[in-house]
Amino acid sequence: MPVKLRITLLFTVLAGLILGIVCVFVYYYFENSRTASIKTRLTNRAITVGRLLSQREIFSNELIRRIDSSTSFVLKNNVILAYNSNNQKIYSYSSLTGDSLDVSQQLIDNARKRGKITFTAGNKEAVAYRYVANGMELVTIAAGEDAEGKEDLHSLFNILMVSFLAGLSLAGLGGYYFSKRLLKPINKIATDVKDISAMSLSRRLVTGTANDEWHHLSTTLNDLLNRLQESFDIQKRFISNASHELSTPLTSISSQIEVSLQRERNAGEYKEVLQSIYQDVMHMSNLTQTLLQFAQASGTPGGLEIALVRIDEVLLRLPSEVVKANKGYSVLLNFDELPDEEEGLLVFGNEHLLFTAIKNIVMNACKYSNNHQAVVWLHSTEAGLKVVVEDKGIGIPEEDLPMIFQPFYRVNDNKQREGFGLGLSLASRIINLHKGRVEVQSELGKGTTFTIHLPGAKQFISEGKS
Ligand code: ADP
């Protein structure tokens, strides 16, 4: 059911409930006060007749009847009866000729016992009253029809019914109008969001000035759009950079082939061209490998092979692997202040990716220092493990520091050195994926220190349990 209809219904039901309670209350209040007033009148009439009958020496039945007939009374078709202590009818009067009231013995006894009882007989309301005076004990009964009161009650019922139905319809209309107004901004937001596509991601929702829930929703959606646009832009930049990096060696390969095919060459010349092409192909292969690793590290850890990894063992592989990549590079490992227990050296993660991340940073330390040497420290801390990679190299200019983790970013002065500008960005993605972080400190001409913080396996295990 649409929300608009649900609000309208809720509003109508609530208003109907309140109106209904008020109507029922008014009706019963009126009915109660009517019957109370009729009872008082009938009781007074019964007492008066009792009083007259107790003065037999002054009032005969005929006289009392005359008094009864000349007394104006609100009720119609009155009947007045009186019984003596032997339950014999000693007086009767009816304003309508031939009219009477069926009174049982039991009813008279009841009145005698309780002093006063009220009852109804057909359309008549009646009171039976025990009257004691001048040594006489009588039961007088006064009855009559409250036609006027009942008519008023009926009119009141009609008025209340009409008011209730009119109120209900008004509440329905009001509820519909109210819900339409209330939901108007959300419809507007939905239409605006529908118009925003990948092509128009720069568009934003109008947030308005009122500090209400709709404003909050629009600003939250705008924040989401900002983040989406940002990641779209990053992706676009990434794709254009990657295509550029791939097309450069491809252009070089095709032009080398084209030039060498223009005329006959000797074997040495062909070999030279092939070697150059081989280098370009290796460059492309390295780049595609790095891009693949990038894609792997860009997702969630869900698809990765996760295991307990001993970080000291990962670091121990570095010296040989770095030398394998470049014979001139060297790595010095420092494992002081290590915990005695093995658990203190464990992290939860993907060993291959962790090795790639640390190796990238170590390779940079060798690449960007004259002695081509990286010094690696392993520390155990409260929060987990800390790997520090130091070099005494060229350093990084302060203004470049915030950008070096962006994909394809390279410091201008170092562009002649081999690289794609992806190593640090890949490393920081991998470390982030492992819930860690990378910090950098650098001084131009003196050297650079990268610090990798990784949460210890204990923390992951306790998070997994909670
Ligand atoms: P690259 O392939 O260019 O090395 P990276 O993403 O690994 O790409 O590094 C980005 C840039 O950061 C490098 O081009 C380099 O200018 C700078 N850089 C990274 N590590 C160091 C370091 N240890 N010393 C000096 N500069 C560094």
Tab-separated table of C-alpha atoms and ligand atoms in Angstrom:
chain	number	residue	atom	x	y	z
A	1	MET	CA	0.000	0.000	0.000
A	2	PRO	CA	1.473	3.413	-0.920
A	3	VAL	CA	2.679	5.493	2.047
A	4	LYS	CA	0.343	8.348	1.025
A	5	LEU	CA	-2.666	6.069	1.395
A	6	ARG	CA	-1.337	4.593	4.632
A	7	ILE	CA	-0.929	8.042	6.224
A	8	THR	CA	-4.426	9.059	5.018
A	9	LEU	CA	-5.954	5.894	6.476
A	10	LEU	CA	-4.120	6.258	9.767
A	11	PHE	CA	-5.168	9.881	10.058
A	12	THR	CA	-8.830	9.028	9.258
A	13	VAL	CA	-8.939	6.092	11.671
A	14	LEU	CA	-7.436	8.212	14.461
A	15	ALA	CA	-9.826	11.116	13.854
A	16	GLY	CA	-12.761	8.644	13.603
A	17	LEU	CA	-11.770	7.056	16.895
A	18	ILE	CA	-11.603	10.390	18.716
A	19	LEU	CA	-14.872	11.623	17.131
A	20	GLY	CA	-16.601	8.310	17.950
A	21	ILE	CA	-15.548	8.467	21.607
A	22	VAL	CA	-16.795	12.075	21.898
A	23	CYS	CA	-20.158	11.206	20.223
A	24	VAL	CA	-20.739	8.164	22.449
A	25	PHE	CA	-19.864	10.212	25.540
A	26	VAL	CA	-22.256	13.046	24.571
A	27	TYR	CA	-25.096	10.569	23.795
A	28	TYR	CA	-24.757	8.714	27.103
A	29	TYR	CA	-24.418	11.895	29.113
A	30	PHE	CA	-27.658	13.212	27.579
A	31	GLU	CA	-29.489	9.900	28.081
A	32	ASN	CA	-28.323	9.653	31.721
A	33	SER	CA	-29.398	13.177	32.625
A	34	ARG	CA	-32.784	12.605	30.887
A	35	THR	CA	-33.529	9.418	32.847
A	36	ALA	CA	-32.299	11.009	36.106
A	37	SER	CA	-34.642	13.963	35.641
A	38	ILE	CA	-37.604	11.668	34.736
A	39	LYS	CA	-36.965	9.545	37.839
A	40	THR	CA	-36.960	12.638	40.067
A	41	ARG	CA	-40.254	13.850	38.561
A	42	LEU	CA	-41.916	10.419	38.887
A	43	THR	CA	-40.690	10.065	42.500
A	44	ASN	CA	-42.080	13.510	43.392
A	45	ARG	CA	-45.409	12.564	41.817
A	46	ALA	CA	-45.508	9.253	43.758
A	47	ILE	CA	-44.721	11.086	47.041
A	48	THR	CA	-47.409	13.710	46.379
A	49	VAL	CA	-50.060	11.022	45.766
A	50	GLY	CA	-48.945	9.159	48.927
A	51	ARG	CA	-49.181	12.376	50.916
A	52	LEU	CA	-52.715	13.090	49.623
A	53	LEU	CA	-53.863	9.514	50.241
A	54	SER	CA	-52.594	9.619	53.828
A	55	GLN	CA	-54.989	12.513	54.502
A	56	ARG	CA	-58.164	10.625	53.769
A	57	GLU	CA	-60.278	12.938	55.879
A	58	ILE	CA	-59.485	15.796	53.478
A	59	PHE	CA	-58.851	14.141	50.100
A	60	SER	CA	-61.181	11.574	48.601
A	61	ASN	CA	-60.050	9.447	45.620
A	62	GLU	CA	-62.204	11.593	43.322
A	63	LEU	CA	-60.554	14.775	44.546
A	64	ILE	CA	-57.094	13.311	44.194
A	65	ARG	CA	-57.962	12.167	40.665
A	66	ARG	CA	-59.067	15.720	39.861
A	67	ILE	CA	-55.851	17.091	41.243
A	68	ASP	CA	-53.875	14.535	39.172
A	69	SER	CA	-55.744	15.416	36.002
A	70	SER	CA	-55.226	19.141	36.495
A	71	THR	CA	-51.507	18.840	37.340
A	72	SER	CA	-49.378	19.598	34.285
A	73	PHE	CA	-46.754	16.932	33.728
A	74	VAL	CA	-43.986	16.597	31.172
A	75	LEU	CA	-44.704	12.912	30.670
A	76	LYS	CA	-47.548	11.621	28.528
A	77	ASN	CA	-50.037	8.800	29.213
A	78	ASN	CA	-49.505	8.985	32.947
A	79	VAL	CA	-50.680	6.224	35.218
A	80	ILE	CA	-50.768	6.600	39.008
A	81	LEU	CA	-51.515	3.677	41.318
A	82	ALA	CA	-51.500	3.179	45.103
A	83	TYR	CA	-51.539	-0.046	47.148
A	84	ASN	CA	-52.173	-0.440	50.871
A	85	SER	CA	-50.203	-2.635	53.297
A	86	ASN	CA	-52.280	-5.669	52.157
A	87	ASN	CA	-51.245	-5.016	48.569
A	88	GLN	CA	-54.796	-3.961	47.656
A	89	LYS	CA	-55.139	-1.273	45.030
A	90	ILE	CA	-56.672	1.706	46.827
A	91	TYR	CA	-56.201	4.338	44.144
A	92	SER	CA	-55.703	4.454	40.379
A	93	TYR	CA	-55.524	7.253	37.842
A	94	SER	CA	-54.668	7.295	34.109
A	95	SER	CA	-54.571	10.335	31.868
A	96	LEU	CA	-55.602	8.140	28.917
A	97	THR	CA	-58.971	6.446	29.385
A	98	GLY	CA	-58.662	2.700	29.646
A	99	ASP	CA	-54.882	2.869	30.079
A	100	SER	CA	-53.337	0.936	32.960
A	101	LEU	CA	-50.136	-0.658	34.210
A	102	ASP	CA	-49.443	-4.329	34.934
A	103	VAL	CA	-48.054	-4.444	38.448
A	104	SER	CA	-47.076	-7.751	39.993
A	105	GLN	CA	-47.212	-8.620	43.653
A	106	GLN	CA	-43.493	-9.198	43.631
A	107	LEU	CA	-42.818	-5.672	42.342
A	108	ILE	CA	-44.875	-4.135	45.184
A	109	ASP	CA	-43.047	-6.309	47.768
A	110	ASN	CA	-39.744	-5.261	46.246
A	111	ALA	CA	-40.649	-1.579	46.552
A	112	ARG	CA	-41.703	-2.121	50.103
A	113	LYS	CA	-38.397	-3.816	50.896
A	114	ARG	CA	-36.114	-1.320	49.159
A	115	GLY	CA	-38.100	1.884	49.704
A	116	LYS	CA	-37.959	2.865	46.002
A	117	ILE	CA	-37.506	1.037	42.704
A	118	THR	CA	-37.517	2.160	39.116
A	119	PHE	CA	-38.668	0.051	36.200
A	120	THR	CA	-39.997	0.251	32.664
A	121	ALA	CA	-43.248	-1.119	31.357
A	122	GLY	CA	-43.667	-0.930	27.582
A	123	ASN	CA	-42.922	2.678	26.567
A	124	LYS	CA	-43.513	3.880	30.105
A	125	GLU	CA	-40.906	4.628	32.720
A	126	ALA	CA	-42.067	4.137	36.275
A	127	VAL	CA	-41.166	4.575	39.943
A	128	ALA	CA	-42.659	2.532	42.831
A	129	TYR	CA	-42.297	4.332	46.171
A	130	ARG	CA	-42.941	3.196	49.758
A	131	TYR	CA	-44.741	5.997	51.590
A	132	VAL	CA	-45.217	5.865	55.356
A	133	ALA	CA	-47.236	8.549	57.246
A	134	ASN	CA	-50.015	8.810	59.845
A	135	GLY	CA	-49.724	5.092	60.687
A	136	MET	CA	-50.317	4.134	57.042
A	137	GLU	CA	-47.896	2.252	54.808
A	138	LEU	CA	-48.535	2.717	51.095
A	139	VAL	CA	-46.789	1.818	47.830
A	140	THR	CA	-47.458	4.492	45.248
A	141	ILE	CA	-46.523	4.003	41.593
A	142	ALA	CA	-46.129	6.827	39.087
A	143	ALA	CA	-45.529	6.012	35.407
A	144	GLY	CA	-45.500	7.877	32.102
A	145	GLU	CA	-44.019	8.142	28.635
A	146	ASP	CA	-41.173	10.652	28.064
A	147	ALA	CA	-42.035	11.116	24.386
A	148	GLU	CA	-40.439	14.566	24.154
A	149	GLY	CA	-37.179	13.428	25.828
A	150	LYS	CA	-36.954	10.389	23.577
A	151	GLU	CA	-37.554	12.536	20.534
A	152	ASP	CA	-34.746	14.861	21.670
A	153	LEU	CA	-32.531	11.834	22.183
A	154	HIS	CA	-33.306	10.620	18.674
A	155	SER	CA	-32.557	14.048	17.192
A	156	LEU	CA	-29.298	14.134	19.146
A	157	PHE	CA	-28.408	10.698	17.767
A	158	ASN	CA	-29.028	11.936	14.198
A	159	ILE	CA	-26.998	15.105	14.758
A	160	LEU	CA	-24.116	13.088	16.250
A	161	MET	CA	-24.224	10.574	13.378
A	162	VAL	CA	-24.110	13.347	10.733
A	163	SER	CA	-21.300	15.133	12.615
A	164	PHE	CA	-19.363	11.867	12.919
A	165	LEU	CA	-19.646	11.075	9.204
A	166	ALA	CA	-18.862	14.668	8.196
A	167	GLY	CA	-15.869	14.699	10.572
A	168	LEU	CA	-14.664	11.373	9.166
A	169	SER	CA	-14.846	12.630	5.576
A	170	LEU	CA	-13.061	15.849	6.546
A	171	ALA	CA	-10.370	13.843	8.349
A	172	GLY	CA	-9.943	11.655	5.233
A	173	LEU	CA	-9.612	14.687	2.971
A	174	GLY	CA	-7.319	16.452	5.474
A	175	GLY	CA	-5.198	13.299	5.842
A	176	TYR	CA	-4.836	12.981	2.069
A	177	TYR	CA	-3.863	16.634	1.677
A	178	PHE	CA	-1.505	16.421	4.662
A	179	SER	CA	0.230	13.232	3.403
A	180	LYS	CA	0.532	14.674	-0.096
A	181	ARG	CA	2.233	17.770	1.300
A	182	LEU	CA	4.417	15.696	3.610
A	183	LEU	CA	5.594	13.379	0.833
A	184	LYS	CA	5.983	16.028	-1.857
A	185	PRO	CA	9.709	16.574	-1.117
A	186	ILE	CA	10.422	12.833	-1.273
A	187	ASN	CA	8.764	12.585	-4.694
A	188	LYS	CA	10.857	15.532	-5.810
A	189	ILE	CA	14.031	13.845	-4.492
A	190	ALA	CA	13.087	10.599	-6.304
A	191	THR	CA	12.525	12.450	-9.621
A	192	ASP	CA	15.799	14.374	-9.244
A	193	VAL	CA	17.750	11.195	-8.399
A	194	LYS	CA	16.190	9.443	-11.432
A	195	ASP	CA	17.531	12.255	-13.668
A	196	ILE	CA	21.070	11.816	-12.344
A	197	SER	CA	23.020	9.270	-14.381
A	198	ALA	CA	26.686	8.417	-14.899
A	199	MET	CA	26.681	11.181	-17.544
A	200	SER	CA	25.355	13.845	-15.180
A	201	LEU	CA	27.033	12.870	-11.918
A	202	SER	CA	27.945	16.497	-11.266
A	203	ARG	CA	24.241	17.364	-10.710
A	204	ARG	CA	23.131	17.729	-7.093
A	205	LEU	CA	19.785	17.693	-5.281
A	206	VAL	CA	18.256	20.949	-4.065
A	207	THR	CA	18.528	20.737	-0.266
A	208	GLY	CA	16.353	23.739	0.687
A	209	THR	CA	16.845	25.841	3.789
A	210	ALA	CA	14.588	24.108	6.336
A	211	ASN	CA	16.582	22.012	8.790
A	212	ASP	CA	14.300	18.972	8.594
A	213	GLU	CA	14.552	15.250	7.733
A	214	TRP	CA	14.160	15.919	3.990
A	215	HIS	CA	17.078	18.342	4.122
A	216	HIS	CA	19.098	15.689	5.947
A	217	LEU	CA	18.167	13.059	3.322
A	218	SER	CA	19.087	15.358	0.408
A	219	THR	CA	22.459	16.289	1.943
A	220	THR	CA	23.213	12.629	2.661
A	221	LEU	CA	22.394	11.744	-0.957
A	222	ASN	CA	24.511	14.668	-2.184
A	223	ASP	CA	27.425	13.420	-0.064
A	224	LEU	CA	26.975	9.989	-1.630
A	225	LEU	CA	26.977	11.569	-5.107
A	226	ASN	CA	30.180	13.485	-4.215
A	227	ARG	CA	31.877	10.238	-3.241
A	228	LEU	CA	30.558	8.474	-6.354
A	229	GLN	CA	31.747	11.255	-8.610
A	230	GLU	CA	35.144	11.234	-6.933
A	231	SER	CA	35.587	7.489	-7.433
A	232	PHE	CA	34.297	7.811	-11.032
A	233	ASP	CA	36.905	10.520	-11.684
A	234	ILE	CA	39.642	8.402	-10.088
A	235	GLN	CA	38.632	5.455	-12.265
A	236	LYS	CA	38.527	7.586	-15.404
A	237	ARG	CA	41.991	8.977	-14.620
A	238	PHE	CA	43.220	5.468	-13.867
A	239	ILE	CA	41.942	4.051	-17.159
A	240	SER	CA	43.340	6.919	-19.206
A	241	ASN	CA	46.743	6.635	-17.460
A	242	ALA	CA	46.809	2.855	-17.875
A	243	SER	CA	45.905	3.139	-21.586
A	244	HIS	CA	48.600	5.760	-22.057
A	245	GLU	CA	51.220	3.590	-20.287
A	246	LEU	CA	50.257	0.595	-22.448
A	247	SER	CA	50.039	2.508	-25.726
A	248	THR	CA	53.543	4.075	-25.354
A	249	PRO	CA	55.473	0.754	-25.652
A	250	LEU	CA	52.999	-0.460	-28.293
A	251	THR	CA	53.667	2.642	-30.431
A	252	SER	CA	57.385	2.157	-29.884
A	253	ILE	CA	57.146	-1.510	-30.963
A	254	SER	CA	55.123	-0.786	-34.090
A	255	SER	CA	57.359	2.093	-35.199
A	256	GLN	CA	60.522	-0.005	-34.643
A	257	ILE	CA	59.043	-2.806	-36.759
A	258	GLU	CA	57.910	-0.346	-39.417
A	259	VAL	CA	61.373	1.285	-39.676
A	260	SER	CA	63.228	-2.031	-39.780
A	261	LEU	CA	60.905	-3.341	-42.500
A	262	GLN	CA	61.560	-0.365	-44.792
A	263	ARG	CA	64.692	-2.056	-46.184
A	264	GLU	CA	66.747	-5.237	-45.893
A	265	ARG	CA	68.761	-5.426	-42.605
A	266	ASN	CA	71.604	-7.649	-41.512
A	267	ALA	CA	71.248	-10.162	-38.685
A	268	GLY	CA	72.928	-7.849	-36.131
A	269	GLU	CA	70.481	-5.030	-36.869
A	270	TYR	CA	67.488	-7.389	-36.596
A	271	LYS	CA	68.844	-8.673	-33.272
A	272	GLU	CA	69.163	-5.128	-31.986
A	273	VAL	CA	65.551	-4.327	-32.958
A	274	LEU	CA	64.297	-7.566	-31.430
A	275	GLN	CA	66.111	-6.803	-28.173
A	276	SER	CA	64.543	-3.373	-28.021
A	277	ILE	CA	61.117	-4.848	-28.761
A	278	TYR	CA	61.711	-7.484	-26.061
A	279	GLN	CA	62.380	-4.702	-23.528
A	280	ASP	CA	59.159	-2.946	-24.499
A	281	VAL	CA	57.222	-6.219	-24.237
A	282	MET	CA	58.740	-6.886	-20.778
A	283	HIS	CA	57.743	-3.360	-19.754
A	284	MET	CA	54.168	-4.036	-20.896
A	285	SER	CA	54.139	-7.406	-19.199
A	286	ASN	CA	55.307	-5.822	-15.906
A	287	LEU	CA	52.636	-3.171	-16.239
A	288	THR	CA	49.835	-5.668	-16.885
A	289	GLN	CA	51.068	-7.760	-13.939
A	290	THR	CA	50.945	-4.684	-11.699
A	291	LEU	CA	47.497	-3.748	-13.026
A	292	LEU	CA	46.264	-7.259	-12.265
A	293	GLN	CA	47.614	-7.021	-8.713
A	294	PHE	CA	45.950	-3.627	-8.479
A	295	ALA	CA	42.591	-5.084	-9.450
A	296	GLN	CA	43.095	-7.863	-6.901
A	297	ALA	CA	43.878	-5.390	-4.117
A	298	SER	CA	41.007	-3.025	-5.047
A	299	GLY	CA	38.179	-5.280	-3.997
A	300	THR	CA	37.187	-6.508	-0.578
A	301	PRO	CA	39.230	-9.094	1.338
A	302	GLY	CA	36.285	-11.496	0.726
A	303	GLY	CA	37.731	-13.042	-2.449
A	304	LEU	CA	41.272	-13.326	-1.129
A	305	GLU	CA	43.003	-16.320	0.370
A	306	ILE	CA	43.396	-15.217	3.977
A	307	ALA	CA	45.629	-17.042	6.464
A	308	LEU	CA	47.835	-16.421	9.461
A	309	VAL	CA	51.075	-14.947	8.138
A	310	ARG	CA	54.369	-14.689	10.055
A	311	ILE	CA	55.595	-11.258	9.089
A	312	ASP	CA	59.282	-12.007	9.961
A	313	GLU	CA	59.198	-14.857	7.434
A	314	VAL	CA	57.832	-12.507	4.763
A	315	LEU	CA	60.645	-10.038	5.480
A	316	LEU	CA	63.292	-12.793	5.361
A	317	ARG	CA	62.415	-13.427	1.700
A	318	LEU	CA	63.169	-9.792	0.791
A	319	PRO	CA	67.012	-9.762	0.403
A	320	SER	CA	67.120	-12.588	-2.130
A	321	GLU	CA	64.025	-11.412	-4.064
A	322	VAL	CA	65.311	-7.840	-4.295
A	323	VAL	CA	68.712	-9.012	-5.548
A	324	LYS	CA	66.937	-11.256	-8.059
A	325	ALA	CA	65.133	-8.159	-9.427
A	326	ASN	CA	68.259	-5.987	-9.459
A	327	LYS	CA	71.722	-7.239	-8.683
A	328	GLY	CA	72.890	-3.833	-7.453
A	329	TYR	CA	70.239	-3.597	-4.689
A	330	SER	CA	70.653	-4.773	-1.090
A	331	VAL	CA	68.448	-5.101	1.980
A	332	LEU	CA	69.552	-5.005	5.629
A	333	LEU	CA	67.148	-6.669	8.080
A	334	ASN	CA	66.969	-5.662	11.769
A	335	PHE	CA	64.873	-7.897	14.027
A	336	ASP	CA	65.593	-6.430	17.473
A	337	GLU	CA	63.009	-6.228	20.270
A	338	LEU	CA	60.897	-9.061	18.868
A	339	PRO	CA	58.328	-10.832	21.069
A	340	ASP	CA	59.302	-14.259	22.443
A	341	GLU	CA	56.061	-15.905	21.377
A	342	GLU	CA	55.236	-16.673	17.770
A	343	GLU	CA	51.691	-15.172	18.063
A	344	GLY	CA	53.193	-11.701	18.435
A	345	LEU	CA	54.582	-11.946	14.879
A	346	LEU	CA	51.401	-13.124	13.221
A	347	VAL	CA	49.042	-11.077	11.071
A	348	PHE	CA	45.877	-12.186	9.333
A	349	GLY	CA	46.152	-11.671	5.592
A	350	ASN	CA	47.253	-12.714	2.153
A	351	GLU	CA	50.954	-13.555	2.229
A	352	HIS	CA	51.547	-12.916	-1.478
A	353	LEU	CA	49.937	-9.447	-1.394
A	354	LEU	CA	51.697	-8.485	1.842
A	355	PHE	CA	55.028	-9.478	0.336
A	356	THR	CA	54.266	-7.452	-2.840
A	357	ALA	CA	53.390	-4.353	-0.780
A	358	ILE	CA	56.523	-4.452	1.374
A	359	LYS	CA	58.728	-5.368	-1.604
A	360	ASN	CA	57.444	-2.324	-3.573
A	361	ILE	CA	58.438	0.015	-0.744
A	362	VAL	CA	61.825	-1.704	-0.289
A	363	MET	CA	62.509	-1.613	-4.060
A	364	ASN	CA	61.767	2.128	-4.061
A	365	ALA	CA	64.184	2.644	-1.152
A	366	CYS	CA	66.907	0.948	-3.217
A	367	LYS	CA	65.872	2.639	-6.481
A	368	TYR	CA	65.829	6.186	-5.106
A	369	SER	CA	69.116	6.038	-3.084
A	370	ASN	CA	72.700	6.219	-4.352
A	371	ASN	CA	73.888	3.286	-2.231
A	372	HIS	CA	70.815	1.284	-3.434
A	373	GLN	CA	70.308	-0.039	0.046
A	374	ALA	CA	67.151	-0.381	2.141
A	375	VAL	CA	67.242	-0.931	5.909
A	376	VAL	CA	64.183	-2.789	7.226
A	377	TRP	CA	63.161	-2.855	10.909
A	378	LEU	CA	60.493	-5.020	12.480
A	379	HIS	CA	58.917	-3.882	15.752
A	380	SER	CA	56.143	-5.387	17.770
A	381	THR	CA	53.753	-2.792	19.262
A	382	GLU	CA	50.624	-2.786	21.460
A	383	ALA	CA	48.357	-2.526	18.397
A	384	GLY	CA	50.234	-5.040	16.246
A	385	LEU	CA	53.348	-4.931	14.085
A	386	LYS	CA	55.375	-2.110	12.599
A	387	VAL	CA	57.658	-2.520	9.574
A	388	VAL	CA	59.988	0.439	8.997
A	389	VAL	CA	61.808	0.829	5.662
A	390	GLU	CA	64.609	3.406	5.703
A	391	ASP	CA	66.919	4.688	2.999
A	392	LYS	CA	69.600	7.331	2.786
A	393	GLY	CA	68.418	8.405	-0.637
A	394	ILE	CA	67.315	11.472	-2.533
A	395	GLY	CA	64.170	12.090	-0.428
A	396	ILE	CA	60.764	13.339	-1.577
A	397	PRO	CA	59.850	17.054	-1.904
A	398	GLU	CA	57.323	18.086	0.757
A	399	GLU	CA	54.721	19.216	-1.802
A	400	ASP	CA	54.802	15.773	-3.470
A	401	LEU	CA	54.318	13.797	-0.248
A	402	PRO	CA	50.465	13.934	-0.213
A	403	MET	CA	50.338	12.707	-3.849
A	404	ILE	CA	52.823	9.842	-3.994
A	405	PHE	CA	50.170	7.248	-3.038
A	406	GLN	CA	47.974	8.198	-6.016
A	407	PRO	CA	48.058	5.792	-8.985
A	408	PHE	CA	50.508	6.815	-11.759
A	409	TYR	CA	51.897	9.726	-9.724
A	410	ARG	CA	55.650	10.166	-10.122
A	411	VAL	CA	57.848	12.956	-8.747
A	412	ASN	CA	58.968	15.035	-11.736
A	413	ASP	CA	62.727	14.793	-11.024
A	414	ASN	CA	62.607	10.977	-11.021
A	415	LYS	CA	60.758	10.375	-14.259
A	416	GLN	CA	63.903	9.169	-16.025
A	417	ARG	CA	64.074	6.240	-13.581
A	418	GLU	CA	62.165	3.114	-14.478
A	419	GLY	CA	58.665	2.820	-13.008
A	420	PHE	CA	54.931	3.271	-13.603
A	421	GLY	CA	53.992	5.276	-10.523
A	422	LEU	CA	51.882	2.350	-9.292
A	423	GLY	CA	54.149	0.740	-6.664
A	424	LEU	CA	53.225	2.927	-3.662
A	425	SER	CA	49.573	3.167	-4.572
A	426	LEU	CA	49.367	-0.647	-4.818
A	427	ALA	CA	51.269	-1.022	-1.523
A	428	SER	CA	48.967	1.350	0.367
A	429	ARG	CA	45.858	-0.364	-1.067
A	430	ILE	CA	47.136	-3.760	0.071
A	431	ILE	CA	47.972	-2.477	3.552
A	432	ASN	CA	44.550	-0.764	3.823
A	433	LEU	CA	42.918	-4.031	2.787
A	434	HIS	CA	44.671	-5.588	5.801
A	435	LYS	CA	43.249	-2.814	8.030
A	436	GLY	CA	46.686	-1.254	8.347
A	437	ARG	CA	48.175	2.060	7.217
A	438	VAL	CA	51.356	3.452	5.643
A	439	GLU	CA	53.102	6.627	6.858
A	440	VAL	CA	55.967	8.448	5.206
A	441	GLN	CA	58.613	10.880	6.439
A	442	SER	CA	61.194	12.326	4.115
A	443	GLU	CA	63.934	14.924	3.984
A	444	LEU	CA	65.284	16.032	0.596
A	445	GLY	CA	68.835	14.826	0.084
A	446	LYS	CA	68.882	12.901	3.363
A	447	GLY	CA	66.516	9.989	2.942
A	448	THR	CA	63.031	8.582	3.377
A	449	THR	CA	61.350	6.413	5.997
A	450	PHE	CA	58.149	4.443	5.259
A	451	THR	CA	56.351	2.955	8.284
A	452	ILE	CA	53.835	0.167	7.731
A	453	HIS	CA	51.408	-0.462	10.628
A	454	LEU	CA	49.626	-3.816	10.608
A	455	PRO	CA	47.122	-5.027	13.187
A	456	GLY	CA	48.230	-8.183	14.993
A	457	ALA	CA	46.347	-11.425	14.371
A	458	LYS	CA	45.009	-11.381	17.951
A	459	GLN	CA	42.934	-8.259	17.133
A	460	PHE	CA	41.422	-9.933	14.025
A	461	ILE	CA	40.600	-13.079	15.981
A	462	SER	CA	38.776	-11.118	18.709
A	463	GLU	CA	36.876	-9.052	16.028
A	464	GLY	CA	35.844	-12.271	14.295
A	465	LYS	CA	34.510	-13.656	17.573
A	466	SER	CA	32.513	-10.503	18.442
B	1	ADP	P1	57.477	4.433	-9.209
B	1	ADP	O1	57.157	3.358	-10.126
B	1	ADP	O2	57.643	5.745	-9.884
B	1	ADP	O3	58.521	4.137	-8.238
B	1	ADP	P2	55.794	4.530	-6.886
B	1	ADP	O4	54.310	4.593	-6.776
B	1	ADP	O5	56.452	3.390	-6.283
B	1	ADP	O6	56.099	4.655	-8.409
B	1	ADP	O7	56.345	5.849	-6.243
B	1	ADP	C1	55.766	7.100	-6.583
B	1	ADP	C2	56.830	8.175	-6.534
B	1	ADP	O8	57.230	8.405	-5.183
B	1	ADP	C3	58.115	7.773	-7.234
B	1	ADP	O9	58.026	8.134	-8.609
B	1	ADP	C4	59.173	8.546	-6.490
B	1	ADP	O10	59.313	9.831	-7.060
B	1	ADP	C5	58.616	8.715	-5.097
B	1	ADP	N1	59.268	7.790	-4.143
B	1	ADP	C6	58.754	6.627	-3.711
B	1	ADP	N2	59.590	6.041	-2.814
B	1	ADP	C7	60.648	6.865	-2.691
B	1	ADP	C8	61.829	6.838	-1.886
B	1	ADP	N3	62.129	5.833	-1.077
B	1	ADP	N4	62.706	7.877	-2.034
B	1	ADP	C9	62.424	8.898	-2.846
B	1	ADP	N5	61.311	8.994	-3.609
B	1	ADP	C10	60.444	7.984	-3.533
